[in-house]
Short mmCIF file of C-alpha atoms and ligand atoms in Angstrom, two decimals:
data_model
loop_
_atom_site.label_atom_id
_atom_site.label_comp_id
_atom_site.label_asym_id
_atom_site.label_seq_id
_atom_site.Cartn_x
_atom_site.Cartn_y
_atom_site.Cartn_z
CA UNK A 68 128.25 83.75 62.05
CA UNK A 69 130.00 81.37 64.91
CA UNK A 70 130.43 84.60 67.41
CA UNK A 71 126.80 85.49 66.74
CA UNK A 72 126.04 81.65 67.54
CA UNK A 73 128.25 81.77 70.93
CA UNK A 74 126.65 85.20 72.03
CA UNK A 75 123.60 83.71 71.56
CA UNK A 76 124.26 80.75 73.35
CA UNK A 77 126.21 82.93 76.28
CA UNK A 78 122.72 84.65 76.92
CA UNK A 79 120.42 82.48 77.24
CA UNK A 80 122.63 80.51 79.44
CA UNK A 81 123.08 83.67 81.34
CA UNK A 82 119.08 83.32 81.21
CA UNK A 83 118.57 79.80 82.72
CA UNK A 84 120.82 80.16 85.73
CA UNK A 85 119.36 83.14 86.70
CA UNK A 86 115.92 81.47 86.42
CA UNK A 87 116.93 78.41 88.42
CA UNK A 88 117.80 81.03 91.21
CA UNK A 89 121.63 81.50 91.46
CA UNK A 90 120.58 85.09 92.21
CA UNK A 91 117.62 86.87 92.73
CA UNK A 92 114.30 85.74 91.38
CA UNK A 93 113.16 88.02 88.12
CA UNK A 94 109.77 88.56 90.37
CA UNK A 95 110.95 89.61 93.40
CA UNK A 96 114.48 90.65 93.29
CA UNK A 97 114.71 91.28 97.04
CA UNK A 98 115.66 95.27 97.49
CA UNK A 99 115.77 95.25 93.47
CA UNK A 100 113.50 97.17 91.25
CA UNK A 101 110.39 94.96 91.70
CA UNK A 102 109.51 92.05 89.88
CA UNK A 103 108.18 91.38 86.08
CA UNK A 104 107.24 95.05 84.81
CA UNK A 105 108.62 96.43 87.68
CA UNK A 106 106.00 95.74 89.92
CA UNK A 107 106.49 96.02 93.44
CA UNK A 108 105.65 93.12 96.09
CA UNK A 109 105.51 94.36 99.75
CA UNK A 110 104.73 91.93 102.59
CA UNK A 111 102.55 94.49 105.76
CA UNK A 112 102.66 92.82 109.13
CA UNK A 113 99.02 94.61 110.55
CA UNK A 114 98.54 94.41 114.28
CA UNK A 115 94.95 93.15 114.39
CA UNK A 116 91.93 94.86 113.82
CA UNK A 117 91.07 95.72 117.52
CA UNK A 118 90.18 99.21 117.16
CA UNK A 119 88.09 101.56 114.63
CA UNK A 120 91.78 103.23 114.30
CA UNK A 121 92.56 99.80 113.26
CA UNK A 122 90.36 99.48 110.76
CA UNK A 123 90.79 102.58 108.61
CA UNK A 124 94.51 102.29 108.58
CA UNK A 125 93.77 98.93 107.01
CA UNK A 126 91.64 100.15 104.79
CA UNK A 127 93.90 102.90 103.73
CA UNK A 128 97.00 100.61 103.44
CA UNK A 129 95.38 97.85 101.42
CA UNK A 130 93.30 100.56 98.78
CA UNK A 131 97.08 102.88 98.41
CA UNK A 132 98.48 99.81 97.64
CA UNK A 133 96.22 98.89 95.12
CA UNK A 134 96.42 102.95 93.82
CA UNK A 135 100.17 102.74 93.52
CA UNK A 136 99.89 99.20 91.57
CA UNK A 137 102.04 97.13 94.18
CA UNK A 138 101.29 93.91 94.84
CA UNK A 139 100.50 93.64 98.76
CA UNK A 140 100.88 90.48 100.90
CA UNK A 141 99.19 91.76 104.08
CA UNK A 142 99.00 89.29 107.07
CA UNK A 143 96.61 90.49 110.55
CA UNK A 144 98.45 89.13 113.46
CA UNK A 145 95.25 89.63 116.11
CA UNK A 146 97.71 91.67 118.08
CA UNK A 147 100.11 88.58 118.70
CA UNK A 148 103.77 89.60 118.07
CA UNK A 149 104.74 85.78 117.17
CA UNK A 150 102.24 86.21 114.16
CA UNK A 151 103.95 89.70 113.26
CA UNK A 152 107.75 87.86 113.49
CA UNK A 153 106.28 84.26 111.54
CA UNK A 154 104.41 86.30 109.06
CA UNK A 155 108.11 88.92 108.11
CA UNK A 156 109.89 85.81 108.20
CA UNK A 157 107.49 84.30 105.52
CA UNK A 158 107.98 87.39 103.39
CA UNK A 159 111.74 86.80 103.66
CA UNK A 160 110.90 83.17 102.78
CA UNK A 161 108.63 84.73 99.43
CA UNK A 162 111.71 87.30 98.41
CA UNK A 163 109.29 90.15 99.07
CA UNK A 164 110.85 93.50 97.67
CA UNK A 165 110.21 95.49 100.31
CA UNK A 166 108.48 94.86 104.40
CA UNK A 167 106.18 97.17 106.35
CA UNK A 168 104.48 96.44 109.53
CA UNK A 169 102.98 98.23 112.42
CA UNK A 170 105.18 96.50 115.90
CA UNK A 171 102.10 95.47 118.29
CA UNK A 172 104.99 96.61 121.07
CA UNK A 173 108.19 98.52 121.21
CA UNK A 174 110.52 95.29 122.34
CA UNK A 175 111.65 91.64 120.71
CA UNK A 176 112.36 92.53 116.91
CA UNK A 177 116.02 92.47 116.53
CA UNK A 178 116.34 88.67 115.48
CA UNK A 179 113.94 88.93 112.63
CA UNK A 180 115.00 92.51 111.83
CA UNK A 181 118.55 91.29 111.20
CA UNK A 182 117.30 88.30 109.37
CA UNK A 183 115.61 90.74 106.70
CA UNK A 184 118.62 93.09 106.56
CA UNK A 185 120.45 90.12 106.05
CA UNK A 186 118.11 89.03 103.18
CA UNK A 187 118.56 92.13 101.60
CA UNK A 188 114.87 93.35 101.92
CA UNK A 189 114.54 96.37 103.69
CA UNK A 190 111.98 97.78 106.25
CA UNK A 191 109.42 100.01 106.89
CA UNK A 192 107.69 100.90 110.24
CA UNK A 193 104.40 102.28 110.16
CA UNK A 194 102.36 103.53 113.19
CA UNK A 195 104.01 102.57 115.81
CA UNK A 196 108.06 102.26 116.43
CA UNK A 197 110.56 99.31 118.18
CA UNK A 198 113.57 99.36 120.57
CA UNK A 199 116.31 98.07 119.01
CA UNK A 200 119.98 98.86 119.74
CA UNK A 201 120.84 96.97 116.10
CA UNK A 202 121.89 99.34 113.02
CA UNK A 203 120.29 100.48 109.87
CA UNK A 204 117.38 97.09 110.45
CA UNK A 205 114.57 99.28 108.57
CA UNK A 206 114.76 102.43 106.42
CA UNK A 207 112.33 104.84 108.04
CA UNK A 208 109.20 105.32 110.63
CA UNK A 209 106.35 106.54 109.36
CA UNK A 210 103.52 107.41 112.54
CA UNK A 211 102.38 110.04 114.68
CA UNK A 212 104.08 112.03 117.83
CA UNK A 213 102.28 110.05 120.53
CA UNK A 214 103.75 111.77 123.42
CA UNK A 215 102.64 114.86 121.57
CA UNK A 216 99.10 113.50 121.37
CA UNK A 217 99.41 112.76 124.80
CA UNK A 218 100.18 116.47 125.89
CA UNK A 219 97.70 118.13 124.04
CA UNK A 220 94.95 115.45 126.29
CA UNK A 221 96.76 116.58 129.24
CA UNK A 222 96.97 120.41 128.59
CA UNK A 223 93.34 120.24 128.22
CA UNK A 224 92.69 118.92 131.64
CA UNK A 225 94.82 121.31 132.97
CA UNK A 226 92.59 124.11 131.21
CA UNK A 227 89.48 122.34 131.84
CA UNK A 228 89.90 122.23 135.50
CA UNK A 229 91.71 125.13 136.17
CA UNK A 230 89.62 126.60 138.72
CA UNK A 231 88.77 123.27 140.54
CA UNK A 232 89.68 123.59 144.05
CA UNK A 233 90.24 120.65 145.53
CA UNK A 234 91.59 117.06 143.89
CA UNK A 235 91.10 116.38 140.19
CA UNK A 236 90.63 112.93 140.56
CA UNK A 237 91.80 110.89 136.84
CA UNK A 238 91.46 107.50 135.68
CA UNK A 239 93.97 106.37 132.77
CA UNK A 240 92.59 103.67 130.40
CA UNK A 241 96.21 102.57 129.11
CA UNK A 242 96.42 101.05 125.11
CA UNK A 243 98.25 97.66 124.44
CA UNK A 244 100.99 97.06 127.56
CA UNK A 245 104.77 97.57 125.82
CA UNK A 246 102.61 99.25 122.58
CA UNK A 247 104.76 102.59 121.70
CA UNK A 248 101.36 104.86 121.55
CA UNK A 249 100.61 103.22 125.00
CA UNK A 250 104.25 104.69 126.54
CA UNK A 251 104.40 107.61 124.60
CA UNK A 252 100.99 108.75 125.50
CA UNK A 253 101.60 108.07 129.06
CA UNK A 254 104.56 109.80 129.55
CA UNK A 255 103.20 113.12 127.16
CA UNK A 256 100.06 113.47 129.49
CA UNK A 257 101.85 112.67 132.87
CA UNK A 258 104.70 115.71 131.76
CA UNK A 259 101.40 117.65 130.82
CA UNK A 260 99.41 117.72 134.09
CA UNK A 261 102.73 117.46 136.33
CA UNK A 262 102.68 121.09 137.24
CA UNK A 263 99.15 120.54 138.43
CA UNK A 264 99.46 118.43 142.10
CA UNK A 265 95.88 118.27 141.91
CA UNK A 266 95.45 116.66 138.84
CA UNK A 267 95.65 112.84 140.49
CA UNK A 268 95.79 109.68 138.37
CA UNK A 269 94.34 107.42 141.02
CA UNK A 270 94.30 104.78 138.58
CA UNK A 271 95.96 103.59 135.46
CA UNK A 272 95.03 100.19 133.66
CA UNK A 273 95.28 98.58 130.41
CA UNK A 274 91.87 98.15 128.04
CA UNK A 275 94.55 97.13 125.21
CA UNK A 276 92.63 99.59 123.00
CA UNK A 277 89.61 97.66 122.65
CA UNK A 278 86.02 98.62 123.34
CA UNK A 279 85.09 95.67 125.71
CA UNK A 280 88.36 96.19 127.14
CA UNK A 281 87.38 100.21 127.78
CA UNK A 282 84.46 99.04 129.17
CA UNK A 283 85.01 96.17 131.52
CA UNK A 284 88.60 98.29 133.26
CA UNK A 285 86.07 101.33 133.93
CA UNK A 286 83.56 99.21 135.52
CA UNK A 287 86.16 98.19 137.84
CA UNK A 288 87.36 101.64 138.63
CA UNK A 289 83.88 102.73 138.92
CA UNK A 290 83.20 99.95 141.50
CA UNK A 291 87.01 100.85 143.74
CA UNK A 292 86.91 105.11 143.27
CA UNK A 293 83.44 106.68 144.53
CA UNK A 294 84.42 110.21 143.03
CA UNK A 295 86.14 110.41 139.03
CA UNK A 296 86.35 113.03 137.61
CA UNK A 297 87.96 112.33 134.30
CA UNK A 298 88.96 109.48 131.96
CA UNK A 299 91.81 109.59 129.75
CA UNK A 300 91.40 107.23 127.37
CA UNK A 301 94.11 106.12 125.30
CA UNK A 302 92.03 105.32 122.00
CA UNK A 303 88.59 106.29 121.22
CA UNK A 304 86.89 102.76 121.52
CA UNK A 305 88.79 102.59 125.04
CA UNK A 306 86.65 105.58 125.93
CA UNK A 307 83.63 104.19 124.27
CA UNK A 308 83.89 101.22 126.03
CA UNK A 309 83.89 103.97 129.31
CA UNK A 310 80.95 105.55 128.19
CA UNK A 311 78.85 102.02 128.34
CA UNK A 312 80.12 101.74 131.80
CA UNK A 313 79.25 105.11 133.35
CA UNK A 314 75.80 105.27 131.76
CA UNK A 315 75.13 101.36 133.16
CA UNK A 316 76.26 102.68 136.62
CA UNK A 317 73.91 105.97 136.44
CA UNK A 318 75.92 108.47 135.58
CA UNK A 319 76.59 111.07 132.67
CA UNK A 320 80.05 110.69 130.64
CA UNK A 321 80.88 114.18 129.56
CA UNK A 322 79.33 115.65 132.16
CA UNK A 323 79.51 113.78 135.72
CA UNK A 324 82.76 112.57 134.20
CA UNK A 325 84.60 114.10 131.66
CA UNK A 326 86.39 111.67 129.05
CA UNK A 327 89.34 113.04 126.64
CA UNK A 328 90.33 110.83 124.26
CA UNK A 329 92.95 110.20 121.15
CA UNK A 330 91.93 108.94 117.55
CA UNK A 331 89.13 110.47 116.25
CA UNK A 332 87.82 108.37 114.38
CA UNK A 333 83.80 108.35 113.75
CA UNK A 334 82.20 106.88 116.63
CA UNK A 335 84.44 108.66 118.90
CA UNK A 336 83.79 112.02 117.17
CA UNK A 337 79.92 111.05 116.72
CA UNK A 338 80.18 110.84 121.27
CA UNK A 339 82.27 113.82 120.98
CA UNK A 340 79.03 115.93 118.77
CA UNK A 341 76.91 114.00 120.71
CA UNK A 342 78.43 115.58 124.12
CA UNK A 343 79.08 111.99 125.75
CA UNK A 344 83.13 112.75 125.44
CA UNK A 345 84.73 116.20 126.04
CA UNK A 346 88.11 116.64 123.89
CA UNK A 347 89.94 114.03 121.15
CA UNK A 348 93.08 114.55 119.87
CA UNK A 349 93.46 113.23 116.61
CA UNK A 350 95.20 110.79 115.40
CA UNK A 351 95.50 109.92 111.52
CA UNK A 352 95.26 106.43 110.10
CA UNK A 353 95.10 107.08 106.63
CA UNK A 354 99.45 106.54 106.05
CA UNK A 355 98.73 104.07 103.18
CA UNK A 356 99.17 106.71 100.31
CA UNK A 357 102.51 108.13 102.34
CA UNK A 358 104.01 104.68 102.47
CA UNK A 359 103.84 103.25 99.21
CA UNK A 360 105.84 106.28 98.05
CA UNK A 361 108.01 105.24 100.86
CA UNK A 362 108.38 102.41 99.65
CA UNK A 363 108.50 103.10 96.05
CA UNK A 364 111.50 105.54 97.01
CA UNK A 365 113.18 102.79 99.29
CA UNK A 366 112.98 99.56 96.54
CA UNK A 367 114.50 101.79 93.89
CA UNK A 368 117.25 102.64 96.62
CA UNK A 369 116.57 106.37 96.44
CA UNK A 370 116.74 107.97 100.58
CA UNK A 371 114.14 108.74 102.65
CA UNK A 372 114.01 110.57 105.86
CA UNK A 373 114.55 108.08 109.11
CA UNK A 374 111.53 109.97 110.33
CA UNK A 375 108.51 110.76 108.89
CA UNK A 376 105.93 112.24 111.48
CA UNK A 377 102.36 112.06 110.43
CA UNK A 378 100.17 115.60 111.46
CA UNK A 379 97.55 115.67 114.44
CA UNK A 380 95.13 117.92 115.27
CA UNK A 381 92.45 118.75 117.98
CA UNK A 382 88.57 118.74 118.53
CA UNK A 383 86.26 120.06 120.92
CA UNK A 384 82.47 119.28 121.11
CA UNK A 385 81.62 122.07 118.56
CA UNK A 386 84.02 121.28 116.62
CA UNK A 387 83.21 117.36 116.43
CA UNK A 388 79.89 118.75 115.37
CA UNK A 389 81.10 120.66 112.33
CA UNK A 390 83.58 118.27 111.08
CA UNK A 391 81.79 115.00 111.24
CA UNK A 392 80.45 115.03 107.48
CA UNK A 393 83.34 115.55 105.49
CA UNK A 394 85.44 113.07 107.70
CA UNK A 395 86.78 110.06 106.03
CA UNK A 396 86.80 107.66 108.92
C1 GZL B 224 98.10 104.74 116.95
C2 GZL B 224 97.71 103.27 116.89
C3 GZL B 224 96.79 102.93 118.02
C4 GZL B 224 95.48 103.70 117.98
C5 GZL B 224 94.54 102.65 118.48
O1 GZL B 224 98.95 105.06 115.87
O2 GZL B 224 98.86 102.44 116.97
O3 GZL B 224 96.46 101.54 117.90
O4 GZL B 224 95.48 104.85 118.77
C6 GZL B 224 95.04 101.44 117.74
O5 GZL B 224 93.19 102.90 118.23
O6 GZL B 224 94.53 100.27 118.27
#
């Protein structure tokens, strides 16, 4: 009877110190199996909502989550990287099981990547990657190949205007300044049109993927370049944006100037049908199904590939036509 007593008695003290947090919470044992029932909490970091792109990955993140039954702390940071770092490092504060978020740019993560390594809490890109020179600080990077989405816009310039004869004259409307799809897409159209002397970018700028942004950078080139040719936009609602601006200044987008574009989401698609864009390469937002099994996988400390690249595709203006009713964003 007294060694049943004393077992008893070992337990539940066992029990209490556990529950006063010597180690790690029952709810959210940090990189543990999830809390109560085994339920998962993950903290997501979003960028903003500055784009249609934007919007649907949201969307898609915040509706897997609820799918998969994990409990989701999501936090917008309006596309400022202090909210991003302040809103990981409250996850790390709540003893979140596992951290996604979507860097706003490639550069400045390292402190609060180390912090949640350090915590024990591991980490999950989505979207968009970082520069870091620090070991093992997240599990895997789940996103597209922008600098292949950037080739495919630039191989179809070099197609479109194959038989120009004399300069091709391009405007670039750039995505967020530092942002990895902003590089990557750079450098994957530049390497594309290269060949092609040509083929001039006579003027590159930022419209931070935004539709007023699009809009306001094109009037400006519109005003300094009498003859474009083409806009490669980096998003669709950059090249939106563009399409307000040529039509206010008397011209036809998609036909005075061409506009190739990256996203394809509806509106963009809907120019695309509608003739008012030439060419979008897609680009997929829908990764919230993709990383809650990620994440499932990485809580229960199973491995997952460092790299997980999400498909593209391409459209022309037939194509845009065709598609457009079955698409889901
Ligand atoms: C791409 C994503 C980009 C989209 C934009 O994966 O990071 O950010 O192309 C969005 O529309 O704003």
């Amino acid at each position: 009877m007294k060694k049943i007593l004393s077992a008893m008695l070992a337990v539940a003290t066992a029990g209490v110190l556990a529950a006063c947090g010597s180690g790690p919470a029952p709810g959210n044992a940090p990189g543990g199996g999830g809390g109560a029932g085994g339920q998962i909490t993950m903290g997501f970091s979003q960028v903003g909502a500055e784009s249609g792109w934007r919007t649907a990955n949201t969307t898609s993140i915040q509706d897997a989550a609820k799918a998969a039954d994990i409990n989701l702390k999501f936090s917008d940071a309006n596309g400022k990287q202090e909210n991003q770092i302040s809103a990981i490092r409250s996850f790390i504060q709540q003893r979140v099981n596992v951290i996604a978020f979507s860097p706003v740019v490639r550069t400045g993560w390292d402190a609060v990547l180390l912090e949640a390594k350090n915590a024990n809490i591991p980490v999950i890109l989505t979207d968009r990657a970082v520069d870091t020179q620090e070991k093992d600080v997240y599990k895997t990077f789940l996103g597209a190949d922008f600098v292949q989405e950037g080739q495919w816009a630039g191989e179809w310039v070099v197609k479109e205007f194959a038989n120009a004869t004399g300069p091709v004259n391009i405007v670039q409307l750039e995505g967020t300044t530092g942002s990895d799809p902003a590089l990557e897409r750079s450098t994957g159209f530049s390497k594309a049109i290269a060949a092609n002397p040509n083929l001039k970018v006579i003027a590159s700028q930022t419209g931070d993927f935004t539709r007023a942004g699009g809009k306001q950078v094109m009037e400006a080139f519109l005003k300094a370049n009498p003859k474009i040719d083409l806009v490669f936009a980096q998003n669709d609602d950059m090249g939106l944006g563009a399409i307000e601006a040529i039509e206010a200044a008397g011209k036809k987008p998609g036909q005075d100037i061409k506009i190739v574009a990256i996203d394809a989401t509806h509106d963009g698609m809907q120019a695309l049908a509608d003739g008012k864009m030439n060419f979008i390469v897609e680009c997929n937002p829908l990764l919230g199904p993709q990383l809650m099994d990620l994440a499932k996988k990485v809580v229960a400390g199973e491995p997952v590939p460092a790299r997980v690249v999400t498909p593209d595709q391409t459209f022309d203006q037939q194509q845009a036509a065709a598609i457009l009713p079955e698409r889901k964003y």
